[in-house]
Coordinates of C-alpha atoms and ligand atoms in Angstrom, one line a residue:
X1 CA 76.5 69.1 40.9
X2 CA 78.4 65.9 39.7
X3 CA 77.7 63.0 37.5
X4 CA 78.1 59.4 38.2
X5 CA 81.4 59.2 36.7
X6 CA 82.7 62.4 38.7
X7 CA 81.4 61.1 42.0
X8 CA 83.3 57.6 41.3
X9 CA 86.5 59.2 40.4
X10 CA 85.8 61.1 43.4
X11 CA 85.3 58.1 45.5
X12 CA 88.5 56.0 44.2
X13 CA 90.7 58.8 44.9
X14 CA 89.6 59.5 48.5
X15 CA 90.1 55.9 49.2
X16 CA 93.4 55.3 47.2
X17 CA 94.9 58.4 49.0
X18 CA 93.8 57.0 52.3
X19 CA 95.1 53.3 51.3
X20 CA 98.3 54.6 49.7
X21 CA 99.4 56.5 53.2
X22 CA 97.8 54.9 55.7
X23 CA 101.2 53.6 57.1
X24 CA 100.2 50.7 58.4
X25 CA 98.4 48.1 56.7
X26 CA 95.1 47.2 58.8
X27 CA 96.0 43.5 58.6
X28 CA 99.2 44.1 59.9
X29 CA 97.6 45.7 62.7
X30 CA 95.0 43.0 63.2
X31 CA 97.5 40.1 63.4
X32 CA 99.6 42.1 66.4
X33 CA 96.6 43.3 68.4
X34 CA 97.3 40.6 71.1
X35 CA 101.0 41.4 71.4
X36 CA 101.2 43.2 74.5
X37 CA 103.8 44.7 76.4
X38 CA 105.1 42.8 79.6
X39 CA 104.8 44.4 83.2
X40 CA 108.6 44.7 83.2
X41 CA 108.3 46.5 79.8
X42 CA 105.9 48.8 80.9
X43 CA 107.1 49.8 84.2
X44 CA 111.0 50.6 82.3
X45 CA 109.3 53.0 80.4
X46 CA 106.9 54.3 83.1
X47 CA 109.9 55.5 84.9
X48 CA 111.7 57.1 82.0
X49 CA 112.4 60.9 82.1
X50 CA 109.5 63.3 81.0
X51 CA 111.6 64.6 78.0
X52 CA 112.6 61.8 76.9
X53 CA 109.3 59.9 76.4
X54 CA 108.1 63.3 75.5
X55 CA 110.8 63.6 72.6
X56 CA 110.2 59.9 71.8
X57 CA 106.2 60.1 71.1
X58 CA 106.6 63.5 69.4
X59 CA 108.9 61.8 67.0
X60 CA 106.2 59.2 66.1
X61 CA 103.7 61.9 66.1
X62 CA 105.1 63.1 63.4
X63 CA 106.3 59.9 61.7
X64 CA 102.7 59.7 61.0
X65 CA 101.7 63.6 60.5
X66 CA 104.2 63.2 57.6
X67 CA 102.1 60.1 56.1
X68 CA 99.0 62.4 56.8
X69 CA 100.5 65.4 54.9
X70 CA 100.6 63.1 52.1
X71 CA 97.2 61.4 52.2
X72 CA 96.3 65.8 52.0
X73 CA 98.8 66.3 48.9
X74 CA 97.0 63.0 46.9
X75 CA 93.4 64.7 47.5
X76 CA 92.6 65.8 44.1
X77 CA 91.8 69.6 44.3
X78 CA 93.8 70.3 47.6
X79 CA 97.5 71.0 45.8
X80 CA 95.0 73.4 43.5
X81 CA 94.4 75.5 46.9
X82 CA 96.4 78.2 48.3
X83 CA 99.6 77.4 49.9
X84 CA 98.5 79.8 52.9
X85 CA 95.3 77.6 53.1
X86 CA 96.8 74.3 52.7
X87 CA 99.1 75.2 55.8
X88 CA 95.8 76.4 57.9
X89 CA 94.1 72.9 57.3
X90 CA 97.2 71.4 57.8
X91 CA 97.5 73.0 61.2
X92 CA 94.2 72.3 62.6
X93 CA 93.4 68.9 60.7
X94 CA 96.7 67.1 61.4
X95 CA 96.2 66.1 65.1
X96 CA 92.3 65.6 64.1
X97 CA 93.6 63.0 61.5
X98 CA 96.0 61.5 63.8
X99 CA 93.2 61.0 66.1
X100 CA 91.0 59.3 63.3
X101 CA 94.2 56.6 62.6
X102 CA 95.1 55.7 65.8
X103 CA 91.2 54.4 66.1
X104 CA 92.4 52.0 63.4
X105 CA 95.7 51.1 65.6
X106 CA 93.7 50.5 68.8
X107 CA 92.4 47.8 70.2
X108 CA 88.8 48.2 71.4
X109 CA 88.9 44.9 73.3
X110 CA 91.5 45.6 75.8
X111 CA 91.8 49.2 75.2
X112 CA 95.6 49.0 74.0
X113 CA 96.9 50.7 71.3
X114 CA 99.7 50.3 68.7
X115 CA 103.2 51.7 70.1
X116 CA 106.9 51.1 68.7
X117 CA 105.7 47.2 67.5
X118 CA 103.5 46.2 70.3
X119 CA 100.0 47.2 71.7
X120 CA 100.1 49.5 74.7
X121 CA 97.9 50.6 77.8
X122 CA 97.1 54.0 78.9
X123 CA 99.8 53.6 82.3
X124 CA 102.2 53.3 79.3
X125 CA 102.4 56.9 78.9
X126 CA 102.5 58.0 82.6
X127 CA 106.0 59.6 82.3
X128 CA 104.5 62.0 80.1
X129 CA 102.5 63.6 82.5
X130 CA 99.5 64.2 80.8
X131 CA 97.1 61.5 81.8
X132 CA 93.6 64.0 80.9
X133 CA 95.2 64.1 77.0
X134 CA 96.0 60.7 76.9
X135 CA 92.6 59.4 78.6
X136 CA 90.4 61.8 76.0
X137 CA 92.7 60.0 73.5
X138 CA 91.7 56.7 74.4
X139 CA 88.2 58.0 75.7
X140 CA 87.7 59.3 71.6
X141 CA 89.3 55.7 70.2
X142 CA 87.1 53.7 72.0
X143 CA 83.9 55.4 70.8
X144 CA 85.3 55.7 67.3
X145 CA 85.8 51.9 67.2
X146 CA 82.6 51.4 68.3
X147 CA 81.3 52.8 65.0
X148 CA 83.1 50.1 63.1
X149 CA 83.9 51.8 59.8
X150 CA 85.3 50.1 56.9
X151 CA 88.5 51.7 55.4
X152 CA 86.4 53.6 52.9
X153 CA 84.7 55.2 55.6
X154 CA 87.5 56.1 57.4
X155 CA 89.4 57.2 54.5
X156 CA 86.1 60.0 53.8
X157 CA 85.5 60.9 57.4
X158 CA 89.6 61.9 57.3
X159 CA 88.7 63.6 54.0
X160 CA 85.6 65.7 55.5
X161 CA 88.2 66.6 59.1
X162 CA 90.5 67.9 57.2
X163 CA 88.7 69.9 54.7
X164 CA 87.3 72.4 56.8
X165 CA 85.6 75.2 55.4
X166 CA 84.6 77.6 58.5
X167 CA 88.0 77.7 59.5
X168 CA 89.3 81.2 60.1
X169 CA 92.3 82.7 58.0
X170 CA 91.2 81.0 55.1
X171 CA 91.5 82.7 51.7
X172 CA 89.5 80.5 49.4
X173 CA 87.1 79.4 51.8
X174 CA 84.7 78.7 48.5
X175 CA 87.7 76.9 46.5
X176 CA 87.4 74.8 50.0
X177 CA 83.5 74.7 50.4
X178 CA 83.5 73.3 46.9
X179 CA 86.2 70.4 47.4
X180 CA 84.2 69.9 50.9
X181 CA 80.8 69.6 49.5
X182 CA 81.6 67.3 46.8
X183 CA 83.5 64.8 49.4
X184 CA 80.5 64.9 51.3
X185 CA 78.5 64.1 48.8
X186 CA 80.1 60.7 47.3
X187 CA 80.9 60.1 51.0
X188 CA 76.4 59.6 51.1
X189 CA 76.6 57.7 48.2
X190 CA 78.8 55.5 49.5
X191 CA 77.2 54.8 52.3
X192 CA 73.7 55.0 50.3
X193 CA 75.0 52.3 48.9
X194 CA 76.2 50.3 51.3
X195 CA 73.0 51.0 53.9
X196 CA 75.3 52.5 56.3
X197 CA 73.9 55.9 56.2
X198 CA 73.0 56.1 60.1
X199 CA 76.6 56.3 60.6
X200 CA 76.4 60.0 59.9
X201 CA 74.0 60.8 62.9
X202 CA 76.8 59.1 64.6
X203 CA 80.3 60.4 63.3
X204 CA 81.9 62.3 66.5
X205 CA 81.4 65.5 66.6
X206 CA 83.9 68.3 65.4
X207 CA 84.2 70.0 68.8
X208 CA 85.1 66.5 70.4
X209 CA 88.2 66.6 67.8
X210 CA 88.9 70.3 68.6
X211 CA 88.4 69.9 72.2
X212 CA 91.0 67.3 72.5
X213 CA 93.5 68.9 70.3
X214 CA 93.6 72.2 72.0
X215 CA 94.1 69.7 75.0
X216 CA 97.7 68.9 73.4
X217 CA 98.6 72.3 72.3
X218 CA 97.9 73.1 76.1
X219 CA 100.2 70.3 77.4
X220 CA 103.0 71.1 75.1
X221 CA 102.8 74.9 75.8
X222 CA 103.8 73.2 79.7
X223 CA 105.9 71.2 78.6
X224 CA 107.5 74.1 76.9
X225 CA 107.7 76.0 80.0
X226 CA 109.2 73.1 81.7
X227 CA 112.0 72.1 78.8
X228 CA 112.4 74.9 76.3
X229 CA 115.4 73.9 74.9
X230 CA 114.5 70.2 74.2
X231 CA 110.9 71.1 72.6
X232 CA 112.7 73.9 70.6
X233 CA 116.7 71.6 69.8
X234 CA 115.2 68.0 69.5
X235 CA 111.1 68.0 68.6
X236 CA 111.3 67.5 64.5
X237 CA 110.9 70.8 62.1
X238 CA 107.5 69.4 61.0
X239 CA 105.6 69.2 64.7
X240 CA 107.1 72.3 65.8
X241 CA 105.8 74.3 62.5
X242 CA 102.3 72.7 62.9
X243 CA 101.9 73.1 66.7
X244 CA 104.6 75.7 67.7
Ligands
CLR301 C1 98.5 56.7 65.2 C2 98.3 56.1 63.9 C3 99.5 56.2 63.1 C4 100.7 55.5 63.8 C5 100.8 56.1 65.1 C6 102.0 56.6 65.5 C7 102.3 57.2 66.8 C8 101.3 56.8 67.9 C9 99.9 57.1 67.3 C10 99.6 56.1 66.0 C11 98.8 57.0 68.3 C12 99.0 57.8 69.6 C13 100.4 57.5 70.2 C14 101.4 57.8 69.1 C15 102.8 57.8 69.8 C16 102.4 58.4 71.1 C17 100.9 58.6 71.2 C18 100.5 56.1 70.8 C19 99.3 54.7 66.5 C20 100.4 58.5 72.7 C21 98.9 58.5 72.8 C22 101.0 59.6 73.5 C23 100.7 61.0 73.1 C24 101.5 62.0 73.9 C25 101.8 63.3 73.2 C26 100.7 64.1 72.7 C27 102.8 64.1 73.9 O1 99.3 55.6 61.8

């Protein structure tokens, strides 16, 4: 189905569309993952208001969706797909995706992770009120990190997410199958090559993603109920046409 050269083509471009989005540098990462915040720190924003630390993460949310839209717009073959279908992936692969990065922004150790410039507890996000998300959140991380994939790895496991051919209200589920199959495809070579192939057995499963990002569309539709006017005046374009 592909040659040598094809599948290494393949393989750079995964990986150079991962590297050139990734918004955050995994060094820069590394050298911060002991910076903590201080009780006081936490317990300030503990007792913000719900909407505000609402408004606040949704804005980083998609500070990092938008990077993820563009690791999707550099995959060769998936500006060749429909617009309608780039928009259905895009709606059910960006929280997926945003699940897959913040394993590389998380700190397995203390079970922290990365949060306006400093590493960050669960009890962080108690003002939110939505400790089940956040905990299935953290839950996913931790068992992600376990894995410990390489960059590469990461970059085709984001690749494979988002490409999902049995998704409904696709149009060119084949144009998709196609771009899917040949992903997964230098994605084993990869790993033929590196001897990592039992990572595949071990990859989390897709309903683990899904499950947890229906868990946020459920706890924004409350919060909705709660705040309309905030979620629909302040939340950015971008989130509120992917999850609106
Ligand atoms: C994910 C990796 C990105 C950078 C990034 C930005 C925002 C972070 C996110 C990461 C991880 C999850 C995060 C989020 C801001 C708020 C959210 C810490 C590190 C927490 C878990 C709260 C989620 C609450 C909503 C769903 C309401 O490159």
């Amino acid at each position: 189905m592909l040659s040598a050269t094809e599948l290494e083509l393949l393989m750079q471009n995964v990986v150079f569309a991962h590297q050139e989005t990734c918004q955050f540098r995994q060094e820069n990462l590394q050298i911060l993952r002991w910076e903590t915040f201080t009780p006081e720190e936490m317990q300030s924003l503990q007792q913000k208001p719900m909407d505000q630390m609402w408004e606040r993460c949704v804005c980083h949310i998609t500070d990092a969706i938008q990077y993820i839209v563009e690791f999707a717009k550099r995959l060769s073959g998936f500006m060749d797909l429909n617009p309608n279908d780039q928009i259905v992936l895009l709606k059910a692969g960006a929280m997926e995706l945003l699940l897959i990065r913040m394993s590389r922004a998380f700190n397995w150790y203390n079970s922290t992770v990365f949060f306006e410039g400093k590493y960050a507890q669960l009890e962080l996000f108690h003002s939110l009120g939505c400790h089940d998300l956040i905990s299935s959140m953290f839950e996913f991380c931790q068992s992600l990190c376990a894995l410990n994939l390489s960059e590469h790895e990461m970059a085709f496991f984001s690749a494979m997410t988002l490409l999902d051919p049995s998704l409904h209200w696709l149009q060119e589920r084949h144009k998709v199958d196609t771009l899917y199959r040949k992903i997964h495809l230098a994605f084993r070579n990869l790993l033929q090559r590196t001897h990592r192939e039992f990572i595949l057995t071990k990859l989390p499963e897709k309903e683990k993603l899904s499950s947890i990002c229906q868990l946020h569309l459920e706890k924004l539709n409350i919060f909705r109920q709660m705040y309309p006017s905030i979620a629909w005046e302040r939340f950015p374009p971008l989130y509120k046409e992917l999850f609106i």
